[in-house]
Amino acid sequence: MKQMNKKMNPVIGWFQMNLGSLLGLMALCVIVTLMSDKFISKDNFLNILKSVSTNMMLACALTMVIILGLIDISVGSTVGLSGIICATLIGSGKYPVWQVIILCLAIGLLVGAVNAVLIAYIKIPAFIATLATQNIGRGLCQVICDGAPVRCSEESFTKLGTTTFFGGVSITVAYSVFFVILICILMYKTRVGTYLYAIGGNELAAEYSGINVRVITAIPYLIGGFFAAFCGVIWTARLGSGSPTLGQNFELDAIAATALGGASMSGGIGRIGGTMIGVLMIGVINNGLNLINLNSFYQLIVKGLVVAISVIIDVMRKKRTMKS
Amino acid sequence: MDGAVVLKMQDICKSFPGVKVLDQVNLELREGEVHALLGENGAGKSTLIKILGGIHNADSGKIFLGEEEVKISSVVDAQNRDIRIIHQEIVLVPFRSIAENIFLGRELRNKAGFLDKKKMYAGTKEIMQEFGLSLSPDMLISELSIGMQQLVEIIKAVSTDARIIVMDEPTSSLSEHEVEFLFRTIRLLKEKKVGIIYISHKISELYEIADRVTVLRDGHTIRTCPIKEVTSEQLINMMVGRELTKYYIKTENPIGDVSLEVKGLSCGRLFEKVDFYARYGEIIGFSGLIGAGRTEVMKTIFGILKRSGGSIYLDGNEVDIRKPKDAIEAGIAYIPEDRKNEGLVLINSVAFNMTLVALKEIIKGIRVNKAKRAGIVNHYVDAFSIKVTSGEQMVGNLSGGNQQKVVLGKWLAGRPKVIILDEPTRGIDVGSKSEIYRIINQLAGEGVSIILVSSELPEVINMCDRIYIMGEGRIRGEIERAEFSQEIIMDYAAGRKTNEANE
C-alpha cells in the first residue's frame, strides 16, 4: 500500500471536482453566444440569475435528498399550493401580509413533514410517497381557487418579489444566495451534511455509528417543503397573481440540475457546488432558447437531450477513471 | 489469564418465529482476554453478538458488565457502554474519507459548533500511527482495498475507549500481511486490558491469538475452556457434533486431455500475459495474495471483464468469449466469490435459482417442462444434501453453506466442462466446507475440470493436483502436488521466488 499525502488548494480542488459540469456550462454559453448576439449583456445575465433563483433553492434541497439516495417529486406542487393560498388570502385583503407568509411557510413545512414521516418512519418508497403528496397538493390548489387564477396586487406584498437593487439585481437572487449559503454551512460545516453522505453511502454504517437515521432523513424533506413554500410566495409576489398550475414540473428542473451537477441517483455522491452549476446550465439553456425564439415545446426536448448527454458523458468518464 | 470479568452473559435465550436460536447460552469475557467464539453457521453466534450489540433483545437471561447487571436496549446504548462490534460485512461509507468514517457519529466540533475537520484529520492520523497504519486520512474508503477497508473498520472500533470489542470473522478478506497487522493490533489492545470476542472459522489462527474458546452448537453452549487444552480436531468435533473423519476429501482421479487453455491473457492494468491450462478430471488451484489478480483472470475468462489481449482455447479450439453467455455456451461455469451479489437471486426460490442457467432445457418455446424442473432440483438437493423444506424455499433464508450448494447446483444443471470456483468456502462453516470439498472431488472424478481460486492455503494444498501462484497481475509460479507446501506457495506469492519459465 503506497500512499502519498496529497494536499491541494481547496479552490483548485473545487474546480477539479466540478470540471465536467463547468466545461458543460462553458460549452453551452459558447453555443448560445454564437446563436444570439443578445446573450452577452448585463441585462441578460441579470435576467438569467433572476430566472434561476427559485430553481437554485429547490435544487439545493433536492441535492440533499438525492445524496440520501432518495427523491422528492412533490416540491413543484408545494410551490403551487403555497402560491395559491398566499394569493387567495392576500387578495382577500383581510389578513396582514406577514401572517399569510408565515402560514404558507408552515404549510410547506407540513408537507415536508408528511413526506418525512411516510419515507423515514413508515418506510414507503420515496418516489411513491412524494408522488402521493404531489397529487394531493396539486389537487388542493385546484380546489382552493376553483381552477381559476387569483389576483393579489397589493403593493406591500408584490414588492417582495419585484424589488431590485444594485442597478437591477432582483431581490429573488438575494433570497437565493442567502439560502444557498445557509445550506452550504449545513452541508459542510455541521454534522448534518456528513450524516447525509453517510446514510446515502451506506445506511448500515450510519446506523451502526449511532446516527439517528430517521431524523436525519427527515431534514432534507423539511427543507424541501420550506423552500418550495417560500418559492411559491415569491413567485406569487412577482406575478401579482396566483395560479393553480404554478410550479408544475419545477421538481424536474431541480432534479435535472442536480444530475447535471454530478450527483448520483443511488446516493452518497453529490455537491451543492455542482448543483449550482447545473442550475446555471438549465438557466442558460432556457434563456438561449428564448433568445432564438424557439417554441417552448422544443425547449423541453433540448433540455432533455442536454441532461441525457451530460449524464452519459459523466458515466463514461467515471468508467474510465474506475479502470485506471 | 486471570483478569477481572468484564462481561458475563448468563442463560441467554432468544427465539425467532418458529426457531429457538439461543437456549441458555453462557459467555464470560475477562479484561485483556481474547475469547474465541466458535460454532457452525446457524449455531447462534451472530444472534448472541447482536444481543450484545443492542441490535436484538434477549427473551430471557442476564447480561453483566463488570459487576453491574444491564439491559442493552439499542445500538447507541451498546456504544455508550463501550461495546464495539466489528461486523463481518464492511460498514463504512464508501465515498467519504477515512477521517470522516473514523469520526462518524462522534464528530469533533469547534467552539462555534461547526465541524473541526483539522482536528479530526489530526486525530485520525495519530490513531493510525499508533497502530502502524500509514494512510492519508483524506483518502476515500472506495479507494482502499477490501483488506485495508477492514483494517480501517477495526481502527474505527478501537479509536474510542472500548472495553469490549467483538470481531466477527475479521480475517475473512485479509491478506497474510494484513492479518499480521490485525494480530499486532489485537495484542496492543490486550495490553490496554480490552476484552475481545473473536469469531472465526479459521481454527488454526485461533491458536495463535486466542486465550480461551467457547463453542456453540444449535443454540447451546457446548464448552468453554483455555484453547491450549483442546486440539483442533476436538474443536471441530464439538462444533459439528459428530466425528468428522476426513475433512478434506480428495481421491486420485484419472486425468484426461487439456480442456481449457489460456495463452497470453491480459486485461488492461489488472493482469498481464497469463498462461495456464487445465485438464479433464484435474483440480487446479489459484493461490496468491488478495489483489494478485486471480478473480480478475477468472472474470475475464468468463467474459465479465473485457480482455485486452491473449486467447482462450477449449478442447484445442480457440473460443471468442465476449460475454458470460459465450462462456456458458462453450461449457465454462463461474461461481463467483460474492455469492450473494453475483451468484444468487436471494429473494427467489431454490428451484428458481438452480434452473436459471439450464432454463433452455426446461422451457422450450412456451412449454414449461415442470417434471424436468422438479427432477433437476430434486437431484441436486439430494446429491448435495441441501437442507431445504422444499424447492420453493427462498434462497435468502438459507445458511451460507446451503446457499453455496444451490449455486453449485445451478451451474451443474448446465453440464459444464470447466468449473471455476472463486473462494467457494469463504464464510462457510466447517461441516458445509467438508461437503463442498466432497462435491468438488466428486465432480473431478466425473471428469470435470475444476479451477479453485482460494486464499486458504490448506484448502488448495489438500484439494488440488496443481497450483498456480499469482502476484501483481502475473503468474509467478506453477507447482505439482508432490512439491506442495505452504512455504513454497508463500515464497512465490510474496515474490521471493519465480518460475524461470515465466520471466
Coordinates of N, CA and C in Angstrom, one line a residue, chain A residues 175-323:
Chain A
Y175 N -32.5 36.4 -2.0 CA -33.0 35.3 -1.2 C -32.2 34.0 -1.5
S176 N -32.1 33.8 -2.8 CA -31.5 32.5 -3.2 C -30.0 32.4 -2.6
V177 N -29.3 33.5 -2.8 CA -27.9 33.5 -2.3 C -27.9 33.2 -0.8
F178 N -28.8 33.9 -0.1 CA -28.8 33.7 1.4 C -29.1 32.3 1.7
F179 N -30.1 31.7 1.1 CA -30.4 30.3 1.5 C -29.3 29.3 1.0
V180 N -28.7 29.6 -0.1 CA -27.7 28.6 -0.6 C -26.5 28.7 0.4
I181 N -26.2 29.9 0.9 CA -25.1 29.9 1.9 C -25.5 29.1 3.2
L182 N -26.7 29.3 3.6 CA -27.2 28.5 4.8 C -27.0 27.0 4.5
I183 N -27.4 26.6 3.3 CA -27.4 25.2 3.0 C -25.9 24.7 3.0
C184 N -25.0 25.5 2.4 CA -23.6 25.1 2.4 C -23.1 25.0 3.8
I185 N -23.4 25.9 4.7 CA -23.0 25.8 6.0 C -23.5 24.5 6.6
L186 N -24.8 24.2 6.4 CA -25.4 23.0 7.0 C -24.7 21.7 6.4
M187 N -24.3 21.8 5.1 CA -23.8 20.6 4.5 C -22.3 20.4 4.8
Y188 N -21.6 21.5 4.9 CA -20.1 21.3 5.0 C -19.5 21.7 6.3
K189 N -20.3 22.3 7.2 CA -19.7 22.8 8.4 C -20.4 22.1 9.6
T190 N -21.5 21.5 9.4 CA -22.1 20.8 10.6 C -22.2 19.3 10.3
R191 N -22.6 18.6 11.4 CA -22.7 17.1 11.3 C -23.7 16.7 10.3
V192 N -24.8 17.5 10.1 CA -25.9 17.1 9.3 C -25.4 16.6 7.9
G193 N -24.6 17.5 7.3 CA -24.1 17.1 5.9 C -23.4 15.8 5.9
T194 N -22.4 15.6 6.9 CA -21.7 14.4 6.9 C -22.6 13.2 7.1
Y195 N -23.7 13.4 7.9 CA -24.6 12.3 8.1 C -25.4 11.9 6.9
L196 N -25.8 13.0 6.1 CA -26.5 12.7 4.9 C -25.7 11.9 3.9
Y197 N -24.4 12.3 3.8 CA -23.5 11.5 2.9 C -23.4 10.1 3.4
A198 N -23.3 9.9 4.8 CA -23.1 8.6 5.4 C -24.3 7.7 5.1
I199 N -25.5 8.3 5.3 CA -26.7 7.5 5.1 C -26.8 7.1 3.7
G200 N -26.6 8.1 2.8 CA -26.7 7.8 1.4 C -25.6 6.8 0.9
G201 N -24.4 6.8 1.5 CA -23.4 6.0 1.1 C -23.5 4.6 1.6
N202 N -23.9 4.4 2.9 CA -24.0 3.1 3.5 C -24.9 3.3 4.7
E203 N -26.2 3.0 4.6 CA -27.1 3.3 5.7 C -26.7 2.5 6.9
L204 N -26.3 1.3 6.7 CA -25.9 0.4 7.8 C -24.8 1.0 8.6
A205 N -23.8 1.5 7.9 CA -22.6 2.1 8.6 C -23.1 3.3 9.4
A206 N -24.0 4.1 8.9 CA -24.5 5.2 9.6 C -25.2 4.8 10.9
E207 N -26.1 3.8 10.7 CA -26.8 3.3 11.9 C -25.9 2.7 12.9
Y208 N -25.0 1.9 12.5 CA -24.0 1.3 13.5 C -23.1 2.3 14.1
S209 N -23.0 3.5 13.5 CA -22.2 4.5 14.1 C -23.0 5.4 15.1
G210 N -24.3 5.0 15.3 CA -25.1 5.6 16.3 C -25.8 6.9 15.7
I211 N -25.9 7.0 14.4 CA -26.6 8.1 13.8 C -28.1 7.8 13.8
N212 N -28.9 8.8 14.2 CA -30.3 8.7 14.1 C -30.8 8.9 12.7
V213 N -30.9 7.8 11.9 CA -31.1 7.8 10.5 C -32.4 8.5 10.2
R214 N -33.5 8.2 11.0 CA -34.8 8.7 10.6 C -34.8 10.3 10.7
V215 N -34.3 10.8 11.8 CA -34.3 12.2 12.0 C -33.5 12.9 10.9
I216 N -32.3 12.4 10.6 CA -31.5 13.0 9.5 C -32.2 12.9 8.2
T217 N -32.9 11.8 7.9 CA -33.6 11.6 6.6 C -34.7 12.7 6.5
A218 N -35.3 13.0 7.7 CA -36.4 14.0 7.6 C -36.0 15.4 7.2
I219 N -34.7 15.7 7.6 CA -34.3 17.1 7.4 C -34.4 17.6 6.0
P220 N -33.9 16.9 4.9 CA -34.0 17.4 3.6 C -35.4 17.6 3.1
Y221 N -36.3 16.7 3.6 CA -37.7 16.9 3.2 C -38.3 18.1 3.8
L222 N -38.0 18.4 5.1 CA -38.5 19.6 5.7 C -38.0 20.8 5.0
I223 N -36.7 20.8 4.7 CA -36.1 21.9 4.0 C -36.7 22.1 2.6
G224 N -36.9 21.0 1.9 CA -37.6 21.0 0.6 C -39.0 21.6 0.7
G225 N -39.7 21.2 1.7 CA -41.1 21.8 1.8 C -41.0 23.3 2.1
F226 N -40.1 23.6 3.0 CA -40.0 25.1 3.3 C -39.5 25.9 2.1
F227 N -38.5 25.4 1.4 CA -38.1 26.2 0.2 C -39.2 26.3 -0.8
A228 N -39.9 25.2 -1.0 CA -41.0 25.2 -2.0 C -42.0 26.2 -1.7
A229 N -42.4 26.3 -0.4 CA -43.4 27.2 0.1 C -42.9 28.7 -0.1
F230 N -41.6 28.8 0.2 CA -41.0 30.2 0.0 C -41.0 30.6 -1.4
C231 N -40.7 29.6 -2.3 CA -40.7 29.9 -3.7 C -42.1 30.3 -4.2
G232 N -43.1 29.5 -3.7 CA -44.5 29.8 -4.0 C -44.8 31.3 -3.7
V233 N -44.4 31.7 -2.5 CA -44.7 33.1 -2.1 C -44.0 34.1 -3.0
I234 N -42.7 33.9 -3.3 CA -42.1 34.9 -4.1 C -42.5 34.9 -5.6
W235 N -42.9 33.7 -6.1 CA -43.4 33.7 -7.4 C -44.8 34.5 -7.5
T236 N -45.6 34.3 -6.5 CA -46.9 34.9 -6.4 C -46.7 36.5 -6.3
A237 N -45.7 36.8 -5.5 CA -45.4 38.3 -5.4 C -44.9 38.8 -6.7
R238 N -44.1 38.1 -7.4 CA -43.5 38.5 -8.6 C -44.6 38.7 -9.7
L239 N -45.5 37.7 -9.7 CA -46.5 37.7 -10.8 C -47.7 38.6 -10.4
G240 N -47.9 38.9 -9.1 CA -49.1 39.6 -8.7 C -50.3 38.8 -8.8
S241 N -50.2 37.5 -8.9 CA -51.4 36.7 -9.0 C -51.0 35.3 -8.7
G242 N -52.0 34.5 -8.3 CA -51.7 33.1 -8.0 C -52.4 32.2 -9.1
S243 N -51.7 31.2 -9.5 CA -52.3 30.3 -10.5 C -52.3 28.8 -9.9
P244 N -53.3 28.0 -10.2 CA -53.3 26.6 -9.7 C -52.2 25.8 -10.4
T245 N -51.7 26.3 -11.5 CA -50.7 25.4 -12.1 C -49.3 25.9 -11.9
L246 N -49.1 26.9 -11.0 CA -47.8 27.4 -10.7 C -46.9 26.3 -10.1
G247 N -45.7 26.2 -10.6 CA -44.7 25.3 -10.1 C -44.8 23.9 -10.7
Q248 N -45.6 23.8 -11.8 CA -45.7 22.5 -12.4 C -44.3 22.2 -13.1
N249 N -43.8 21.0 -12.9 CA -42.5 20.5 -13.4 C -41.3 21.2 -12.8
F250 N -41.5 22.0 -11.8 CA -40.3 22.6 -11.1 C -39.4 21.6 -10.6
E251 N -40.0 20.5 -10.0 CA -39.1 19.4 -9.5 C -38.2 18.8 -10.5
L252 N -38.7 18.8 -11.8 CA -38.0 18.2 -12.8 C -36.7 19.0 -13.2
D253 N -36.9 20.3 -13.2 CA -35.7 21.2 -13.4 C -34.7 21.0 -12.3
A254 N -35.3 20.9 -11.1 CA -34.4 20.8 -9.9 C -33.6 19.5 -10.0
I255 N -34.3 18.4 -10.3 CA -33.6 17.1 -10.4 C -32.6 17.1 -11.5
A256 N -33.0 17.7 -12.7 CA -32.1 17.8 -13.8 C -30.8 18.5 -13.4
A257 N -31.0 19.6 -12.7 CA -29.8 20.4 -12.3 C -28.9 19.6 -11.4
T258 N -29.5 18.9 -10.5 CA -28.7 18.0 -9.6 C -27.9 17.0 -10.3
A259 N -28.6 16.4 -11.3 CA -27.9 15.3 -12.1 C -26.8 16.0 -12.9
L260 N -27.1 17.1 -13.5 CA -26.0 17.8 -14.2 C -24.8 18.2 -13.3
G261 N -25.1 18.4 -12.1 CA -24.1 18.8 -11.1 C -23.3 17.6 -10.6
G262 N -23.6 16.4 -11.1 CA -22.7 15.3 -10.8 C -23.2 14.4 -9.6
A263 N -24.4 14.6 -9.1 CA -24.9 13.8 -8.1 C -25.3 12.4 -8.6
S264 N -25.2 11.4 -7.7 CA -25.5 10.1 -8.1 C -26.9 9.8 -7.6
M265 N -27.8 9.3 -8.5 CA -29.2 9.0 -8.1 C -29.2 7.8 -7.0
S266 N -28.1 7.1 -7.0 CA -28.1 6.0 -6.0 C -27.6 6.4 -4.6
G267 N -27.3 7.7 -4.5 CA -27.0 8.2 -3.2 C -25.5 8.3 -2.9
G268 N -25.1 9.1 -1.8 CA -23.8 9.1 -1.4 C -22.9 10.1 -2.1
I269 N -23.3 10.5 -3.3 CA -22.4 11.4 -4.1 C -23.2 12.6 -4.6
G270 N -22.6 13.8 -4.5 CA -23.3 15.0 -5.0 C -22.8 16.2 -4.2
R271 N -22.8 17.3 -4.8 CA -22.3 18.5 -4.1 C -23.2 19.7 -4.4
I272 N -23.3 20.6 -3.4 CA -24.1 21.8 -3.7 C -23.4 22.6 -4.8
G273 N -22.1 22.7 -4.8 CA -21.4 23.5 -5.8 C -21.7 23.0 -7.2
G274 N -21.7 21.7 -7.3 CA -22.0 21.1 -8.6 C -23.4 21.4 -9.1
T275 N -24.3 21.3 -8.1 CA -25.7 21.6 -8.4 C -25.9 23.0 -8.9
M276 N -25.2 23.9 -8.2 CA -25.3 25.3 -8.6 C -24.9 25.5 -10.1
I277 N -23.9 24.8 -10.5 CA -23.5 24.9 -11.9 C -24.6 24.3 -12.8
G278 N -25.2 23.2 -12.3 CA -26.3 22.5 -13.0 C -27.5 23.5 -13.2
V279 N -27.8 24.2 -12.1 CA -28.9 25.2 -12.2 C -28.6 26.2 -13.3
L280 N -27.3 26.7 -13.3 CA -27.0 27.7 -14.3 C -27.1 27.1 -15.7
M281 N -26.7 25.9 -15.9 CA -26.8 25.3 -17.2 C -28.3 25.3 -17.6
I282 N -29.1 24.8 -16.8 CA -30.6 24.8 -17.1 C -31.0 26.2 -17.5
G283 N -30.6 27.2 -16.6 CA -30.9 28.6 -16.9 C -30.5 29.1 -18.2
V284 N -29.2 28.7 -18.6 CA -28.7 29.2 -19.9 C -29.4 28.6 -21.0
I285 N -29.7 27.3 -20.9 CA -30.5 26.6 -21.9 C -31.8 27.3 -22.2
N286 N -32.6 27.5 -21.1 CA -33.9 28.2 -21.2 C -33.7 29.5 -21.8
N287 N -32.8 30.3 -21.3 CA -32.5 31.6 -21.8 C -32.2 31.7 -23.3
G288 N -31.2 30.8 -23.6 CA -30.7 30.8 -25.0 C -31.9 30.4 -26.0
L289 N -32.7 29.4 -25.6 CA -33.8 29.0 -26.5 C -34.8 30.1 -26.6
N290 N -35.0 30.9 -25.5 CA -35.9 32.0 -25.6 C -35.4 33.1 -26.5
L291 N -34.1 33.3 -26.4 CA -33.4 34.4 -27.2 C -33.6 34.1 -28.7
I292 N -33.4 32.8 -29.1 CA -33.6 32.5 -30.5 C -35.0 32.1 -30.9
N293 N -35.9 32.4 -29.9 CA -37.4 32.3 -30.2 C -37.8 30.9 -30.6
L294 N -37.2 29.9 -29.9 CA -37.6 28.5 -30.2 C -38.8 28.2 -29.4
N295 N -39.8 27.6 -30.1 CA -41.0 27.2 -29.5 C -40.8 26.5 -28.2
S296 N -41.6 26.7 -27.1 CA -41.3 26.2 -25.8 C -41.4 24.6 -25.8
F297 N -42.2 24.1 -26.8 CA -42.2 22.6 -26.8 C -40.9 22.1 -27.2
Y298 N -40.2 22.8 -28.1 CA -38.8 22.3 -28.4 C -37.9 22.5 -27.3
Q299 N -38.1 23.5 -26.5 CA -37.2 23.7 -25.3 C -37.2 22.5 -24.4
L300 N -38.3 21.8 -24.2 CA -38.3 20.6 -23.4 C -37.5 19.6 -24.0
I301 N -37.6 19.4 -25.3 CA -36.8 18.4 -26.0 C -35.3 18.7 -25.8
V302 N -34.9 19.9 -26.1 CA -33.5 20.3 -26.0 C -33.0 20.0 -24.6
K303 N -33.8 20.4 -23.6 CA -33.4 20.3 -22.2 C -33.2 18.8 -21.9
G304 N -34.1 18.0 -22.3 CA -34.0 16.5 -22.1 C -32.7 16.0 -22.7
L305 N -32.4 16.4 -23.9 CA -31.2 15.9 -24.6 C -30.0 16.3 -23.9
V306 N -29.9 17.6 -23.4 CA -28.7 18.1 -22.7 C -28.5 17.3 -21.5
V307 N -29.6 17.0 -20.7 CA -29.4 16.3 -19.5 C -28.9 14.9 -19.8
A308 N -29.5 14.2 -20.8 CA -29.1 12.8 -21.1 C -27.7 12.8 -21.6
I309 N -27.3 13.7 -22.4 CA -25.9 13.7 -23.0 C -24.9 13.9 -21.9
S310 N -25.2 15.0 -21.0 CA -24.2 15.3 -20.0 C -24.0 14.1 -19.0
V311 N -25.2 13.5 -18.7 CA -25.0 12.4 -17.7 C -24.3 11.2 -18.4
I312 N -24.6 11.0 -19.7 CA -23.8 9.9 -20.4 C -22.3 10.2 -20.3
I313 N -22.0 11.4 -20.6 CA -20.5 11.8 -20.6 C -20.0 11.5 -19.2
D314 N -20.7 11.9 -18.2 CA -20.3 11.7 -16.8 C -20.1 10.2 -16.5
V315 N -21.0 9.4 -16.9 CA -20.9 7.9 -16.6 C -19.7 7.4 -17.3
M316 N -19.5 7.8 -18.6 CA -18.3 7.3 -19.3 C -17.0 7.7 -18.7
R317 N -17.0 8.9 -18.2 CA -15.8 9.4 -17.5 C -15.5 8.6 -16.3
K318 N -16.6 8.3 -15.5 CA -16.4 7.6 -14.3 C -15.9 6.2 -14.6
K319 N -16.4 5.6 -15.6 CA -16.0 4.2 -16.0 C -14.5 4.2 -16.3
R320 N -14.1 5.3 -17.0 CA -12.7 5.3 -17.4 C -11.8 5.5 -16.2
T321 N -12.2 6.3 -15.3 CA -11.3 6.5 -14.1 C -11.3 5.3 -13.2
M322 N -12.5 4.5 -13.2 CA -12.5 3.3 -12.5 C -11.5 2.3 -13.0
K323 N -11.3 2.3 -14.3 CA -10.4 1.3 -14.9 C -9.0 1.6 -14.6

